[in-house]
Structures are given as C-alpha cells and as structure tokens.
Amino acid sequence: DTAVSQTPKYLVTQMGNDKSIKCEQNLGHDTMYWYKQDSKKFLKIMFSYNNKELIINETVPNRFSPKSPDKAHLNLHINSLELGDSAVYFCASSQDGVVTDTQYFGPGTRLTVL
Amino acid sequence: AQSVTQLGSHVSVSEGALVLLRCNYSSSVPPYLFWYVQYPNQGLQLLLKYTSAATLVKGINGFEAEFKKSETSFHLTKPSAHMSDAAEYFCAVSEGGFGNEKLTFGTGTRLTIIP
C-alpha cells in the first residue's frame, strides 16, 4: 500500500494550459507539502498545509494554487503553464509538521511544458 | 535562515570502498539535520536524521552520520559501498515551529559506484 501517492506520474502539456496534480497520503499525517525539483535536481519547498490550512507559501507565483479538501489530500493546480514550470513536483507528508518530523515523499510527477 | 552546503556534486567510489558525502550547515540555533536518498525516477527516502540526541546517528542500509558542532558538519559515511548505493543524496536542515516545519535542501551529491 503506497504511503504517499501522486497522479499523474507524467504530464506533458502545451504552454498556456491549466493542469492539476493530485496527492494522497494514507499515513494519517496532519501536514502535507509540495516541492519542486528543477532540472539540476535542486529541491525547493512551495507550500505546506497543516490540517487543511495553508501554512507555508514560498513566494510561488499565484498561477499555482494548492487545495486541500481534507487532511489526506493536497492537490496542486497550475494555471497558464509556462516553459519554466517544467520540473518534477513532489508531494510529501509528515505527522505534525514539527522540525524533528520525518517527511515522506511521493514518487513525483514529471511535468513537461512544450 | 538556515542552509546546508554539500561539497561535491558528483562522487565516485569503488565497490567495497568507503563512502563519504560531505554536508556543512549554517544555523544560528541548534540545527535539525537530515539525509535523504533519491534513487533514479523515485521520490526521496529518509536515510537518517539528527535531532540533538546522540551525535553519531545510524541510519538505514549501513549509513551513518556524525554531527560535529565545532566543524558545522554532518557528513554521511558508509564503510563499504554496494552497487545498490548508486543514487542522489540530499542533506537538509529543518526549521520552523509546530505545524510549519520546512526542509531546506542542499544541492545534492550524485554517488556513482565503480564495479
């Protein structure tokens, strides 16, 4: 049983389109995250949610809108896709969102914008 | 803000040799430090973490890391490399309060194992 799952695994789309990535965790965790990994493998946090409430928004363009319908789900919607949005997007979760928590990562969604 | 620096974007070792991946941190408060591993086309998996208990931390797959405050380092080691250790390794520092923890990652080190 996958702990943190993401769909789709691959996403290829044209510039200007709108797309969504879904994330689900079955660990019973309270906190979920979105990270972006660029072509040089650099990982940067985008958002975090704790109990469906937005906690961290790391100066991400407002074309990116996370939504958490419940504690187990955190989706990422991206409007007006740009070439620079091409990356691998990882969802993660942790128990309480405290500094000593382990974060559990999903398998990633590779987004390619043409 | 806290940060980590990984020295060496690529490290190659022979199978059976010692693995040493370097990580230095910058923090004005006692840091909480992590090592994660990413196998090709997969997500990240925790190897080990330092949370201010023992300075020598043992992790999975035979890896360990030692927190050295005097050197602001948290280097990852494994006595004998296996082919299966080939992967990307990330050092990270955690900061924040309850419910708003965030990980700041280093730039990663790609480990190649030579048969």
Coordinates of N, CA, C and O in Angstrom, one line a residue, chain A residues 6-110:
Chain A
Q6 N 0.9 10.0 -6.0 CA 0.6 11.2 -6.8 C 0.1 10.7 -8.1 O 0.6 9.7 -8.7
T7 N -0.8 11.5 -8.7 CA -1.2 11.2 -10.1 C -1.3 12.6 -10.8 O -1.8 13.6 -10.2
P8 N -0.9 12.6 -12.1 CA -0.3 11.5 -12.8 C 1.2 11.4 -12.5 O 1.7 12.3 -11.9
K9 N 1.8 10.4 -13.0 CA 3.3 10.3 -12.9 C 4.0 11.2 -13.9 O 5.1 11.8 -13.7
Y10 N 3.4 11.3 -15.1 CA 4.0 12.1 -16.2 C 2.9 13.0 -16.7 O 1.7 12.6 -16.8
L11 N 3.3 14.2 -17.0 CA 2.3 15.2 -17.6 C 3.0 16.0 -18.6 O 4.0 16.7 -18.3
V12 N 2.5 15.9 -19.9 CA 3.1 16.7 -21.0 C 2.0 17.6 -21.5 O 0.9 17.1 -21.8
T13 N 2.2 18.9 -21.6 CA 1.2 19.8 -22.0 C 1.8 21.0 -22.7 O 3.0 21.2 -22.7
Q14 N 0.9 21.8 -23.3 CA 1.4 23.0 -24.0 C 1.4 24.2 -23.1 O 0.6 24.3 -22.1
M15 N 2.2 25.2 -23.5 CA 2.2 26.5 -22.8 C 0.8 27.1 -22.8 O 0.1 27.0 -23.8
G16 N 0.4 27.7 -21.7 CA -0.8 28.3 -21.6 C -2.0 27.5 -21.0 O -3.0 28.0 -20.6
N17 N -1.8 26.2 -21.0 CA -2.8 25.3 -20.5 C -2.9 25.3 -19.0 O -1.9 25.8 -18.3
D18 N -4.0 24.8 -18.5 CA -4.1 24.6 -17.0 C -4.1 23.1 -16.7 O -4.7 22.3 -17.4
K19 N -3.4 22.7 -15.6 CA -3.3 21.3 -15.3 C -3.3 21.2 -13.7 O -3.0 22.1 -13.0
S20 N -3.7 20.0 -13.3 CA -3.7 19.7 -11.9 C -2.9 18.4 -11.6 O -2.9 17.5 -12.4
I21 N -2.3 18.4 -10.4 CA -1.6 17.2 -9.9 C -2.3 16.8 -8.6 O -2.5 17.7 -7.7
K22 N -2.6 15.5 -8.4 CA -3.2 15.1 -7.2 C -2.3 14.4 -6.3 O -1.4 13.7 -6.7
C23 N -2.5 14.5 -5.0 CA -1.7 13.8 -4.0 C -2.5 13.3 -2.9 O -3.4 14.0 -2.4
E24 N -2.3 12.1 -2.4 CA -3.0 11.5 -1.3 C -2.0 10.8 -0.4 O -1.1 10.1 -0.9
Q25 N -2.2 10.9 0.9 CA -1.4 10.1 1.8 C -2.3 9.3 2.7 O -3.4 9.8 3.2
N26 N -1.9 8.1 3.0 CA -2.7 7.2 3.9 C -2.0 6.9 5.2 O -2.2 5.9 5.8
L27 N -1.2 7.9 5.6 CA -0.4 7.7 6.8 C -1.1 8.3 8.1 O -0.6 8.2 9.2
G28 N -2.2 9.0 7.8 CA -2.8 9.7 8.9 C -2.1 11.0 9.4 O -2.3 11.4 10.5
H29 N -1.3 11.5 8.5 CA -0.5 12.7 8.9 C -1.3 14.0 8.8 O -2.3 14.0 8.1
D30 N -0.9 15.0 9.6 CA -1.6 16.2 9.6 C -1.0 17.3 8.6 O -1.7 18.2 8.3
T31 N 0.2 17.1 8.2 CA 0.9 18.1 7.4 C 1.3 17.5 6.0 O 1.8 16.4 5.9
M32 N 1.0 18.3 5.0 CA 1.4 17.9 3.6 C 2.1 19.1 2.9 O 1.9 20.2 3.3
Y33 N 2.9 18.7 2.0 CA 3.8 19.7 1.3 C 3.9 19.5 -0.2 O 3.6 18.4 -0.7
W34 N 4.2 20.5 -0.9 CA 4.6 20.4 -2.3 C 6.0 21.0 -2.5 O 6.3 22.1 -2.0
Y35 N 6.8 20.2 -3.2 CA 8.2 20.6 -3.5 C 8.3 20.6 -5.0 O 7.7 19.8 -5.7
K36 N 9.2 21.5 -5.5 CA 9.6 21.5 -6.9 C 11.1 21.1 -7.1 O 11.9 21.7 -6.4
Q37 N 11.3 20.1 -7.9 CA 12.7 19.8 -8.2 C 13.1 20.2 -9.7 O 12.4 19.6 -10.6
D38 N 14.0 21.0 -9.8 CA 14.3 21.5 -11.2 C 15.3 20.6 -11.9 O 15.6 19.5 -11.4
S39 N 15.7 21.0 -13.1 CA 16.5 20.1 -14.0 C 17.8 19.8 -13.4 O 18.5 18.8 -13.7
K40 N 18.3 20.6 -12.4 CA 19.6 20.4 -11.8 C 19.4 19.6 -10.5 O 20.3 19.6 -9.6
K41 N 18.2 19.1 -10.2 CA 17.9 18.3 -9.1 C 17.7 19.1 -7.8 O 17.7 18.6 -6.7
F42 N 17.7 20.5 -7.9 CA 17.5 21.3 -6.7 C 16.1 21.2 -6.3 O 15.2 21.5 -7.1
L43 N 15.9 21.0 -5.0 CA 14.6 20.8 -4.4 C 14.2 22.0 -3.6 O 15.0 22.4 -2.7
K44 N 13.0 22.6 -3.8 CA 12.6 23.7 -3.0 C 11.2 23.6 -2.6 O 10.3 23.2 -3.4
I45 N 10.9 23.9 -1.4 CA 9.5 23.8 -0.9 C 8.7 24.9 -1.6 O 9.1 26.0 -1.9
M46 N 7.4 24.5 -1.9 CA 6.5 25.5 -2.5 C 5.4 25.9 -1.4 O 5.2 27.0 -1.1
F47 N 4.8 24.9 -0.9 CA 3.6 25.1 0.0 C 3.7 24.0 1.1 O 4.2 22.9 0.9
S48 N 3.1 24.3 2.2 CA 2.7 23.3 3.2 C 1.3 23.6 3.7 O 0.9 24.8 3.8
Y49 N 0.6 22.5 4.1 CA -0.7 22.6 4.7 C -0.7 21.8 6.0 O -0.1 20.7 6.0
N50 N -1.3 22.3 7.0 CA -1.5 21.6 8.3 C -3.0 21.6 8.6 O -3.6 22.6 8.7
N51 N -3.5 20.4 8.6 CA -5.0 20.2 8.9 C -5.8 21.1 7.9 O -6.7 21.8 8.3
K52 N -5.5 21.0 6.7 CA -6.2 21.7 5.6 C -6.0 23.2 5.5 O -6.5 23.9 4.7
E53 N -5.1 23.7 6.4 CA -4.8 25.1 6.4 C -3.5 25.4 5.8 O -2.5 24.8 6.2
L54 N -3.4 26.4 4.9 CA -2.2 26.8 4.3 C -1.2 27.4 5.4 O -1.6 28.4 6.1
I55 N 0.0 26.9 5.5 CA 0.9 27.4 6.4 C 2.1 28.1 5.8 O 2.5 29.1 6.1
I56 N 2.7 27.4 4.8 CA 3.9 28.0 4.1 C 3.5 28.2 2.6 O 2.9 27.3 1.9
N57 N 3.8 29.4 2.1 CA 3.7 29.7 0.7 C 5.0 30.4 0.4 O 5.2 31.6 0.8
E58 N 5.9 29.7 -0.3 CA 7.3 30.3 -0.5 C 7.3 31.1 -1.8 O 7.9 30.7 -2.8
T59 N 6.7 32.2 -1.8 CA 6.8 33.2 -2.9 C 6.6 32.5 -4.2 O 7.4 32.7 -5.2
V60 N 5.6 31.6 -4.3 CA 5.3 30.9 -5.5 C 4.3 31.8 -6.3 O 3.4 32.4 -5.7
P61 N 4.5 31.9 -7.7 CA 3.5 32.7 -8.5 C 2.1 32.3 -8.2 O 1.8 31.1 -8.0
N62 N 1.2 33.2 -8.2 CA -0.2 32.9 -7.9 C -0.9 32.1 -9.0 O -2.1 31.8 -8.9
R63 N -0.2 31.7 -10.1 CA -0.7 30.7 -11.0 C -0.8 29.4 -10.4 O -1.5 28.5 -10.9
F64 N 0.0 29.2 -9.3 CA 0.0 27.9 -8.6 C -1.0 28.0 -7.4 O -0.9 28.9 -6.6
S65 N -2.0 27.1 -7.4 CA -3.0 27.2 -6.3 C -3.2 25.8 -5.7 O -3.7 24.9 -6.4
P66 N -2.7 25.6 -4.5 CA -2.9 24.3 -3.8 C -4.3 24.3 -3.2 O -4.8 25.3 -2.9
K67 N -4.8 23.1 -3.1 CA -6.1 22.9 -2.5 C -6.1 21.6 -1.6 O -5.7 20.6 -2.1
S68 N -6.6 21.7 -0.4 CA -6.6 20.6 0.5 C -8.0 20.3 0.9 O -8.5 20.9 1.9
P69 N -8.7 19.4 0.2 CA -10.1 19.1 0.6 C -10.3 18.4 1.9 O -11.3 18.6 2.6
D70 N -9.2 17.7 2.3 CA -9.2 17.1 3.6 C -7.8 16.8 4.0 O -6.9 17.0 3.2
K71 N -7.5 16.3 5.2 CA -6.1 16.1 5.7 C -5.3 15.2 4.8 O -4.1 15.2 4.7
A72 N -6.0 14.2 4.1 CA -5.3 13.2 3.4 C -5.0 13.6 1.9 O -4.3 12.9 1.2
H73 N -5.5 14.7 1.5 CA -5.3 15.1 0.1 C -4.8 16.6 0.0 O -5.2 17.5 0.7
L74 N -3.8 16.7 -0.9 CA -3.3 18.1 -1.2 C -3.1 18.1 -2.7 O -2.2 17.4 -3.2
N75 N -3.9 18.9 -3.4 CA -3.8 18.9 -4.9 C -3.1 20.2 -5.3 O -3.1 21.2 -4.5
L76 N -2.5 20.2 -6.5 CA -1.8 21.4 -7.0 C -2.4 21.7 -8.4 O -2.3 20.9 -9.3
H77 N -3.0 22.9 -8.5 CA -3.5 23.4 -9.8 C -2.6 24.5 -10.3 O -2.2 25.4 -9.6
I78 N -2.3 24.3 -11.6 CA -1.4 25.3 -12.2 C -2.1 25.9 -13.4 O -2.5 25.2 -14.3
N79 N -2.2 27.3 -13.4 CA -2.9 28.0 -14.5 C -1.8 28.5 -15.4 O -0.7 28.8 -15.1
S80 N -2.2 28.7 -16.7 CA -1.4 29.3 -17.7 C 0.1 28.9 -17.6 O 1.0 29.6 -17.4
L81 N 0.3 27.6 -17.9 CA 1.6 27.0 -17.7 C 2.6 27.6 -18.6 O 2.4 28.0 -19.7
E82 N 3.8 27.8 -18.0 CA 5.0 28.4 -18.7 C 6.1 27.3 -18.9 O 6.1 26.3 -18.1
L83 N 7.0 27.6 -19.8 CA 8.1 26.7 -20.0 C 8.9 26.4 -18.7 O 9.3 25.3 -18.4
G84 N 9.1 27.5 -17.9 CA 9.8 27.4 -16.7 C 9.2 26.5 -15.6 O 9.8 26.2 -14.6
D85 N 7.9 26.1 -15.8 CA 7.2 25.3 -14.9 C 7.6 23.8 -15.0 O 7.3 23.0 -14.2
S86 N 8.3 23.5 -16.1 CA 8.8 22.1 -16.3 C 9.7 21.7 -15.2 O 10.7 22.4 -14.9
A87 N 9.4 20.6 -14.5 CA 10.1 20.2 -13.3 C 9.5 18.9 -12.9 O 8.5 18.4 -13.4
V88 N 10.0 18.3 -11.8 CA 9.4 17.2 -11.1 C 8.8 17.8 -9.8 O 9.5 18.5 -9.1
Y89 N 7.5 17.5 -9.6 CA 6.8 18.0 -8.4 C 6.6 16.9 -7.5 O 6.1 15.8 -7.8
F90 N 7.1 17.1 -6.2 CA 6.9 16.0 -5.2 C 6.0 16.5 -4.1 O 6.1 17.6 -3.6
C91 N 5.1 15.6 -3.8 CA 4.2 15.8 -2.6 C 4.9 15.0 -1.4 O 5.6 14.0 -1.6
A92 N 4.7 15.5 -0.2 CA 5.2 14.9 1.0 C 4.3 15.1 2.1 O 3.4 16.0 2.1
S93 N 4.4 14.3 3.1 CA 3.6 14.5 4.3 C 4.5 14.2 5.6 O 5.5 13.5 5.5
S94 N 4.1 14.8 6.7 CA 4.7 14.5 8.0 C 3.6 14.5 9.0 O 2.5 15.0 8.9
Q95 N 3.9 13.9 10.2 CA 2.9 13.7 11.2 C 2.3 15.0 11.7 O 1.1 15.2 11.7
D96 N 3.2 15.9 12.2 CA 2.7 17.1 12.9 C 3.2 18.4 12.3 O 2.8 19.4 12.7
G97 N 4.2 18.2 11.4 CA 4.8 19.4 10.9 C 5.8 20.1 11.9 O 6.0 21.3 11.8
V98 N 6.4 19.3 12.7 CA 7.4 19.9 13.6 C 8.8 19.6 13.1 O 9.0 18.8 12.2
V99 N 9.8 20.3 13.6 CA 11.1 20.3 13.0 C 11.8 19.0 13.0 O 12.7 18.7 12.3
T100 N 11.4 18.1 13.9 CA 12.1 16.8 14.0 C 11.3 15.7 13.2 O 11.8 14.5 13.2
D101 N 10.2 16.0 12.6 CA 9.4 15.1 11.9 C 10.1 14.6 10.6 O 10.8 15.3 10.0
T102 N 9.9 13.3 10.3 CA 10.4 12.8 9.0 C 9.3 13.1 8.0 O 8.1 13.0 8.2
Q103 N 9.7 13.6 6.8 CA 8.8 13.8 5.7 C 8.8 12.6 4.8 O 9.9 12.1 4.5
Y104 N 7.7 12.1 4.4 CA 7.5 11.0 3.5 C 7.1 11.5 2.1 O 6.1 12.2 2.0
F105 N 7.9 11.1 1.1 CA 7.7 11.7 -0.2 C 7.0 10.8 -1.1 O 7.1 9.5 -1.1
G106 N 6.2 11.4 -2.0 CA 5.6 10.6 -3.1 C 6.6 10.3 -4.2 O 7.7 10.8 -4.1
P107 N 6.2 9.6 -5.2 CA 7.1 9.2 -6.3 C 7.4 10.4 -7.3 O 8.3 10.2 -8.1
G108 N 6.6 11.5 -7.2 CA 6.9 12.6 -8.1 C 6.0 12.6 -9.3 O 5.6 11.5 -9.8
T109 N 5.8 13.8 -9.9 CA 5.1 14.0 -11.1 C 6.0 14.8 -12.0 O 6.4 15.9 -11.7
R110 N 6.4 14.2 -13.1 CA 7.3 15.0 -14.1 C 6.4 15.7 -15.0 O 5.7 15.2 -15.8

